[in-house]
mmCIF file of C-alpha atoms in Angstrom:
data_model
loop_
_atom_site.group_PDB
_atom_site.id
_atom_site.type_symbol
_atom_site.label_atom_id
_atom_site.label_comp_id
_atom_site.label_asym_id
_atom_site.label_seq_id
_atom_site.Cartn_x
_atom_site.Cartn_y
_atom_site.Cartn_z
ATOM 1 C CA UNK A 1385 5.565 -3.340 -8.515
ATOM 2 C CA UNK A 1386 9.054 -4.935 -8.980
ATOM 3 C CA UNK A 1387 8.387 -5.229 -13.058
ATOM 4 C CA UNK A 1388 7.500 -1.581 -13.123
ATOM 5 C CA UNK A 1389 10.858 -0.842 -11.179
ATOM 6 C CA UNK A 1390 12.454 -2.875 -13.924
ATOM 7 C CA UNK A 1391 11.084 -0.975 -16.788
ATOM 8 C CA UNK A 1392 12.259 1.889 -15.233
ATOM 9 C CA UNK A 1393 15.640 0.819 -14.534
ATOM 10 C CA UNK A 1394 15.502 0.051 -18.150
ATOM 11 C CA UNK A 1395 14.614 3.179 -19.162
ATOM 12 C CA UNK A 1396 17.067 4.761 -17.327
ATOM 13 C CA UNK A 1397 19.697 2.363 -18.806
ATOM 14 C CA UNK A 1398 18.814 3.253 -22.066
ATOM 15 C CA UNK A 1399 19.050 6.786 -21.665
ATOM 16 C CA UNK A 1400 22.567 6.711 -19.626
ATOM 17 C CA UNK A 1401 23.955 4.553 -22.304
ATOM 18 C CA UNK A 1402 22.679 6.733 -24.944
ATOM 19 C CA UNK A 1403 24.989 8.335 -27.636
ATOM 20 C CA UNK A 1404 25.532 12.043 -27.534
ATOM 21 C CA UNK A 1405 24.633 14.082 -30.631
ATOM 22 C CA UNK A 1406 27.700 16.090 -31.306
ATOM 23 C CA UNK A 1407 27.333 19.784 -31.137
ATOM 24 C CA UNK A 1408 23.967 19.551 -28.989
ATOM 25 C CA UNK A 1409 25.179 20.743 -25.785
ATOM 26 C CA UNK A 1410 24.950 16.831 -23.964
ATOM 27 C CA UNK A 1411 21.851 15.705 -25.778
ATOM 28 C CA UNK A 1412 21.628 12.238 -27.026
ATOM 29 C CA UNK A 1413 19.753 10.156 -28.848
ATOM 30 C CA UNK A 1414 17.967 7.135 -28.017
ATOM 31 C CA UNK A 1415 15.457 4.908 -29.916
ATOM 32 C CA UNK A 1416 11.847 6.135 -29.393
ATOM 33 C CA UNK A 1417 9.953 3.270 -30.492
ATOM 34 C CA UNK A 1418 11.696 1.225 -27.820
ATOM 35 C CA UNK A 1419 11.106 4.020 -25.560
ATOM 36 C CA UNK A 1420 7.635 3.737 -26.244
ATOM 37 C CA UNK A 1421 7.230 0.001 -26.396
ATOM 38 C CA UNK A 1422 8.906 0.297 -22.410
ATOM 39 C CA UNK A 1423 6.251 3.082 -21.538
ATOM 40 C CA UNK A 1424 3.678 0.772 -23.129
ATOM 41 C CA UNK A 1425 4.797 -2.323 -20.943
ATOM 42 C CA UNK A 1426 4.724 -0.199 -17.927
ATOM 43 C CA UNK A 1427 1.175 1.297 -18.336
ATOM 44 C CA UNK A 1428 0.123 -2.089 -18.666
ATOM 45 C CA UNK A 1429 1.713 -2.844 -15.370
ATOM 46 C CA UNK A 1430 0.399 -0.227 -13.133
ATOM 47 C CA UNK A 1431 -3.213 -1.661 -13.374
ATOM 48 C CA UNK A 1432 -2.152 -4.660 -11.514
ATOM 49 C CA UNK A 1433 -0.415 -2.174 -8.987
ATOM 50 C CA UNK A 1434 -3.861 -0.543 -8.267
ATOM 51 C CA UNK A 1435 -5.464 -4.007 -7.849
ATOM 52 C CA UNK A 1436 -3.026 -4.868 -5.294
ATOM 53 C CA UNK A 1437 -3.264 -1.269 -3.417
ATOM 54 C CA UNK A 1438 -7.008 -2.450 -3.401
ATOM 55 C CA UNK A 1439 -6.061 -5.618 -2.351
ATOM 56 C CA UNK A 1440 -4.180 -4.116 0.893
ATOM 57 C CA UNK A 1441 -7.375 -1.874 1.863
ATOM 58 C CA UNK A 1442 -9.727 -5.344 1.263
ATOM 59 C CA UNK A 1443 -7.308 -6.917 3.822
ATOM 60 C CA UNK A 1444 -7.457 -4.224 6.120
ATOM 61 C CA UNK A 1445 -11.154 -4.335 6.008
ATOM 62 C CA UNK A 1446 -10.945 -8.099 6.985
ATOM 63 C CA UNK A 1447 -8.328 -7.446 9.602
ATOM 64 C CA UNK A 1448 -10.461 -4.978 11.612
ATOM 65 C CA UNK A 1449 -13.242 -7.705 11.076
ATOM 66 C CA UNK A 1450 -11.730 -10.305 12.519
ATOM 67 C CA UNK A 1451 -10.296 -7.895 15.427
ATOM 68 C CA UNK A 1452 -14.038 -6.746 16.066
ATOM 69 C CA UNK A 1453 -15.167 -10.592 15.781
ATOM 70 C CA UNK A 1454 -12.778 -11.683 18.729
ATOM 71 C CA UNK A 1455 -13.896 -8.772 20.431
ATOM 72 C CA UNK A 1456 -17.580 -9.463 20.437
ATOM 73 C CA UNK A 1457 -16.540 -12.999 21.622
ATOM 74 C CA UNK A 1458 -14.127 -11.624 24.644
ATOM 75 C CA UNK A 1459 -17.137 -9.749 25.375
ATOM 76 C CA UNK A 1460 -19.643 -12.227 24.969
ATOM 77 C CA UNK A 1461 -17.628 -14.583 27.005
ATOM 78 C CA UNK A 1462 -16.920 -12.055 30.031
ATOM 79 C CA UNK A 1463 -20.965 -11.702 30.122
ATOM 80 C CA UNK A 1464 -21.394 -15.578 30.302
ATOM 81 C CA UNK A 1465 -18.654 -15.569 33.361
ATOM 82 C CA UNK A 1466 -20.632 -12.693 34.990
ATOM 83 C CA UNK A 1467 -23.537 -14.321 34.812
ATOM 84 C CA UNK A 1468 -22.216 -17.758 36.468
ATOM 85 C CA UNK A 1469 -20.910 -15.372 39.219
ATOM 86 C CA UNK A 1470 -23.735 -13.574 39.362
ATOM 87 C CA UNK A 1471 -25.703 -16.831 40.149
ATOM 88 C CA UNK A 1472 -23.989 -17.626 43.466
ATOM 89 C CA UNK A 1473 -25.568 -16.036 45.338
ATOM 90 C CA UNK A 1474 -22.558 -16.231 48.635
ATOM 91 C CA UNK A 1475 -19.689 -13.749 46.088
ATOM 92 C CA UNK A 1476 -22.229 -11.961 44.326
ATOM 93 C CA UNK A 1477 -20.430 -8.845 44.926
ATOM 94 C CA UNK A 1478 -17.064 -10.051 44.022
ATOM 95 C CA UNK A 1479 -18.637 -11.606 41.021
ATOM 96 C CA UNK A 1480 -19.636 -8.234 39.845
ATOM 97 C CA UNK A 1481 -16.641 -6.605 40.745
ATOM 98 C CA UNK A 1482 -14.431 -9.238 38.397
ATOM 99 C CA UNK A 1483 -16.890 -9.955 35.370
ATOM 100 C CA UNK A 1484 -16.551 -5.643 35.331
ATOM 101 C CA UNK A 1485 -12.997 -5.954 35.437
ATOM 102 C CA UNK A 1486 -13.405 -8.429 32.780
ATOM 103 C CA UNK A 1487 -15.323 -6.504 30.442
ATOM 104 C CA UNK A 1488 -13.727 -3.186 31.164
ATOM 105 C CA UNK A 1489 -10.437 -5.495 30.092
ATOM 106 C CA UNK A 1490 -11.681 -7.052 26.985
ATOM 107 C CA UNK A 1491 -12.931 -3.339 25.737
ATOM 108 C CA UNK A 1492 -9.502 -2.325 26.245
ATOM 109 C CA UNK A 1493 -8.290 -4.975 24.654
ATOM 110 C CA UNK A 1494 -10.181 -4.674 21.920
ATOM 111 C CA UNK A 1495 -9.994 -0.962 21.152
ATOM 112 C CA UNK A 1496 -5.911 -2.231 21.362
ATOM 113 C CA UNK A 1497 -6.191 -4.544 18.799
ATOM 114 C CA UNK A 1498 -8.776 -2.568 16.491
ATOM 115 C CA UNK A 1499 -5.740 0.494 16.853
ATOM 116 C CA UNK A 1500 -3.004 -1.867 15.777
ATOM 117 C CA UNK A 1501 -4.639 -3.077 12.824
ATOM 118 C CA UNK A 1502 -5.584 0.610 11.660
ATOM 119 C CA UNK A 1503 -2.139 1.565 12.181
ATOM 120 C CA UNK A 1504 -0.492 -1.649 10.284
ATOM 121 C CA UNK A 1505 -3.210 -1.224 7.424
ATOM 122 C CA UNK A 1506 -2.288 2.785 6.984
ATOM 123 C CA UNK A 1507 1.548 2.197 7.041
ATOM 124 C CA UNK A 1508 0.902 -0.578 4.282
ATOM 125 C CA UNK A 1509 -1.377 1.707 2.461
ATOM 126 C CA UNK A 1510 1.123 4.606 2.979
ATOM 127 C CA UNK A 1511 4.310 2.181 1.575
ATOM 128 C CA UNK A 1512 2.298 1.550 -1.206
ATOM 129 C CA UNK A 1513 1.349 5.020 -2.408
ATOM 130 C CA UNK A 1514 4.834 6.195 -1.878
ATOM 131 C CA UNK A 1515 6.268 3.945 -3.873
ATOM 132 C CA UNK A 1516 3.561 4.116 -6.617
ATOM 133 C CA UNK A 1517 3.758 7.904 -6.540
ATOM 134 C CA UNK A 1518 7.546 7.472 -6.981
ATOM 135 C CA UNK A 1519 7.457 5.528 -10.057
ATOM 136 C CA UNK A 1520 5.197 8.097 -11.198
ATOM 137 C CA UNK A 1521 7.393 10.498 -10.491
ATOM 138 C CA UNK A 1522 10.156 8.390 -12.372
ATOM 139 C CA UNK A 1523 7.717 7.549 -15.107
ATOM 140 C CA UNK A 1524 6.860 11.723 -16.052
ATOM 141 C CA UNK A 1525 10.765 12.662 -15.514
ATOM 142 C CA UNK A 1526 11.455 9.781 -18.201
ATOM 143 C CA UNK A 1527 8.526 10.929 -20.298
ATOM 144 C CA UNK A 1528 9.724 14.840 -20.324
ATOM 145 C CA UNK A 1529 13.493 13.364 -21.005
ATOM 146 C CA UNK A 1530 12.266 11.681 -24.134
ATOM 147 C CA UNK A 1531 10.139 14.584 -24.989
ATOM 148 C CA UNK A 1532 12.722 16.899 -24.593
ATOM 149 C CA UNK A 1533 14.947 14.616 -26.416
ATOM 150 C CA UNK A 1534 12.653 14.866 -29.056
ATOM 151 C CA UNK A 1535 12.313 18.114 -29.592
ATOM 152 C CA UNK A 1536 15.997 18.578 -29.649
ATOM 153 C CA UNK A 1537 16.179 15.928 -32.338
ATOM 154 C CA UNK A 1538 13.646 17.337 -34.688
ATOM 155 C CA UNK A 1539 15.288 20.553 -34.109
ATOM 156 C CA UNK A 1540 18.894 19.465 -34.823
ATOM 157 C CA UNK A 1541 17.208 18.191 -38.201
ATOM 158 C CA UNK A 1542 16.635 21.458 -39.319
ATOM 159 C CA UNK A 1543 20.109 22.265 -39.510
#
């Protein structure tokens, strides 16, 4: 991400420090093969942007994995308690009444923790495609500004 930012940054230093092409209304002219050569470098770098917006939806996979692991075992160990209160026979009632409580807790609990990891996994995943769309967004603007600085070039030669 940060050596795409650079590119562009690059880019955009390029073009700002540009000489202007007298009688062309503001156009300038700037070096397309170095142009190019940036574009190239950056292409090559958004691959390794995908893998690591893949990366972030792996993790989040894991994360509600591990949340839905540690809520089997809440569970799992709220039934063992309930069971050893269950087995006195003198608080059987209370027993019931608490290993409930206990579940009805660790399902709340867990539907808690399976929320917050949604929610922390989509405002990663929504960081990441906003900036990634944004350098796109840079990345066509800069592409249409050389383009257009093309054209205005090849037509200028005609004069």
């Amino acid at each position: 991400m940060k050596r795409v930012e650079e590119l562009i940054n690059e880019l955009q230093d390029m073009m700002n420090d540009a000489k202007a092409v007298p009688l062309t209304g503001g156009k300038s002219l700037v070096d397309t093969e170095m142009v190019l050569d940036i574009l190239d470098e950056i292409q090559d770098s958004l691959p390794s942007e995908i893998r690591q917006a893949k990366n972030i939806v792996a993790d989040r996979g894991q994360i509600i994995a591990e949340a839905k692991k540690e809520s089997e075992d809440i569970i799992r160990a709220a039934e063992e308690r309930k069971q050893q209160l269950v087995n006195q026979s003198e608080i059987v009632r209370a027993a019931n009444a608490q290993a409930n409580e206990i579940m009805n807790d660790a399902r709340a609990k867990t539907a808690d923790m399976r929320k917050a990891a949604a929610d922390f996994v989509e405002d990663i995943m929504k960081k990441t495609d906003d900036a990634i769309t944004s350098q796109l967004t840079e990345l066509r603007k800069t592409r249409q500004n050389i383009k257009m600085t093309q054209k205005t070039g090849a037509g200028n030669s005609n004069l």
